[in-house]
Amino acid sequence: WQCEQAVDLATKLKAATDADGSSVLDTTALLLLPDMGDGRPHDHTNLAPALVGKCGGALATGKAVNFGGAPLGNLYVTLLQAMGATNKTFGEDGTAVLPGVLST
């Protein structure tokens, strides 16, 4: 059900036109994230997050990437930088940008 809702939202964003004529999805970043890897210790390893949208061209799209156990916080650092923030860290474990996610 949640995946169906995400597809519905992405479809609507793609159909909507932004002020510059591009689709709203092109200027958006949706993070689809499973709840936990293992709910008992609130583990957030072995997840399969998905990014949908181009974030104004800041995200490299159209690929699947395995980051081999990189901390989830690194994804948040990457998204912050995609949105123009200068953060180098996020939380306890976000200390780097994930390679290949940003288009620059």
mmCIF file of C-alpha atoms in Angstrom, residues 18-91:
data_model
loop_
_atom_site.group_PDB
_atom_site.id
_atom_site.type_symbol
_atom_site.label_atom_id
_atom_site.label_comp_id
_atom_site.label_asym_id
_atom_site.label_seq_id
_atom_site.Cartn_x
_atom_site.Cartn_y
_atom_site.Cartn_z
ATOM 1 C CA ASP A 18 6.479 23.914 -12.367
ATOM 2 C CA ALA A 19 6.801 27.658 -13.034
ATOM 3 C CA ASP A 20 9.661 27.085 -15.495
ATOM 4 C CA GLY A 21 7.661 24.520 -17.485
ATOM 5 C CA SER A 22 9.437 21.438 -16.150
ATOM 6 C CA SER A 23 7.622 18.776 -14.167
ATOM 7 C CA VAL A 24 7.436 19.300 -10.424
ATOM 8 C CA LEU A 25 9.088 15.890 -10.026
ATOM 9 C CA ASP A 26 12.203 17.261 -11.757
ATOM 10 C CA THR A 27 12.616 19.828 -8.979
ATOM 11 C CA THR A 28 11.709 17.420 -6.173
ATOM 12 C CA ALA A 29 13.508 14.718 -4.223
ATOM 13 C CA LEU A 30 11.357 12.025 -2.654
ATOM 14 C CA LEU A 31 13.098 9.695 -0.221
ATOM 15 C CA LEU A 32 11.340 6.342 0.086
ATOM 16 C CA LEU A 33 12.744 4.566 3.109
ATOM 17 C CA PRO A 34 11.785 1.299 4.795
ATOM 18 C CA ASP A 35 11.190 1.581 8.534
ATOM 19 C CA MET A 36 14.085 -0.421 9.957
ATOM 20 C CA GLY A 37 16.530 -3.122 9.003
ATOM 21 C CA ASP A 38 15.916 -4.889 12.316
ATOM 22 C CA GLY A 39 13.240 -3.322 14.495
ATOM 23 C CA ARG A 40 14.463 -4.746 17.812
ATOM 24 C CA PRO A 41 17.604 -2.588 18.100
ATOM 25 C CA HIS A 42 16.183 0.110 15.758
ATOM 26 C CA ASP A 43 18.854 -0.890 13.299
ATOM 27 C CA HIS A 44 19.045 1.121 10.081
ATOM 28 C CA THR A 45 21.517 -1.038 8.190
ATOM 29 C CA ASN A 46 20.666 -3.258 5.231
ATOM 30 C CA LEU A 47 17.945 -0.901 4.034
ATOM 31 C CA ALA A 48 16.950 -0.255 0.455
ATOM 32 C CA PRO A 49 16.113 3.449 0.251
ATOM 33 C CA ALA A 50 14.949 4.879 -3.053
ATOM 34 C CA LEU A 51 15.320 8.431 -4.318
ATOM 35 C CA VAL A 52 12.747 9.643 -6.835
ATOM 36 C CA GLY A 53 13.078 12.942 -8.672
ATOM 37 C CA LYS A 54 16.012 15.027 -9.828
ATOM 38 C CA CYS A 55 16.119 17.694 -7.097
ATOM 39 C CA GLY A 56 16.522 20.405 -9.704
ATOM 40 C CA GLY A 57 19.197 18.414 -11.532
ATOM 41 C CA ALA A 58 21.336 17.880 -8.419
ATOM 42 C CA LEU A 59 20.755 14.117 -8.325
ATOM 43 C CA ALA A 60 22.203 11.624 -10.774
ATOM 44 C CA THR A 61 19.233 9.461 -11.754
ATOM 45 C CA GLY A 62 18.400 6.186 -13.445
ATOM 46 C CA LYS A 63 20.574 3.767 -11.541
ATOM 47 C CA ALA A 64 20.673 1.390 -8.609
ATOM 48 C CA VAL A 65 23.691 1.625 -6.320
ATOM 49 C CA ASN A 66 24.919 -0.603 -3.480
ATOM 50 C CA PHE A 67 26.843 1.432 -0.932
ATOM 51 C CA GLY A 68 28.078 -1.614 0.948
ATOM 52 C CA GLY A 69 26.968 -0.709 4.454
ATOM 53 C CA ALA A 70 27.563 3.054 4.336
ATOM 54 C CA PRO A 71 25.698 4.729 7.211
ATOM 55 C CA LEU A 72 22.209 6.040 6.518
ATOM 56 C CA GLY A 73 23.342 9.435 7.816
ATOM 57 C CA ASN A 74 25.531 9.752 4.721
ATOM 58 C CA LEU A 75 22.395 9.670 2.564
ATOM 59 C CA TYR A 76 21.035 12.594 4.586
ATOM 60 C CA VAL A 77 24.292 14.544 4.129
ATOM 61 C CA THR A 78 24.032 13.866 0.394
ATOM 62 C CA LEU A 79 20.420 15.061 0.217
ATOM 63 C CA LEU A 80 21.210 18.194 2.218
ATOM 64 C CA GLN A 81 23.987 19.072 -0.214
ATOM 65 C CA ALA A 82 21.698 18.320 -3.182
ATOM 66 C CA MET A 83 19.324 20.944 -1.781
ATOM 67 C CA GLY A 84 22.096 23.511 -1.448
ATOM 68 C CA ALA A 85 22.969 23.137 2.236
ATOM 69 C CA THR A 86 26.635 23.100 3.165
ATOM 70 C CA ASN A 87 26.338 20.466 5.909
ATOM 71 C CA LYS A 88 29.242 18.043 6.063
ATOM 72 C CA THR A 89 27.677 15.878 8.803
ATOM 73 C CA PHE A 90 24.259 14.666 9.955
ATOM 74 C CA GLY A 91 23.575 13.002 13.296
#
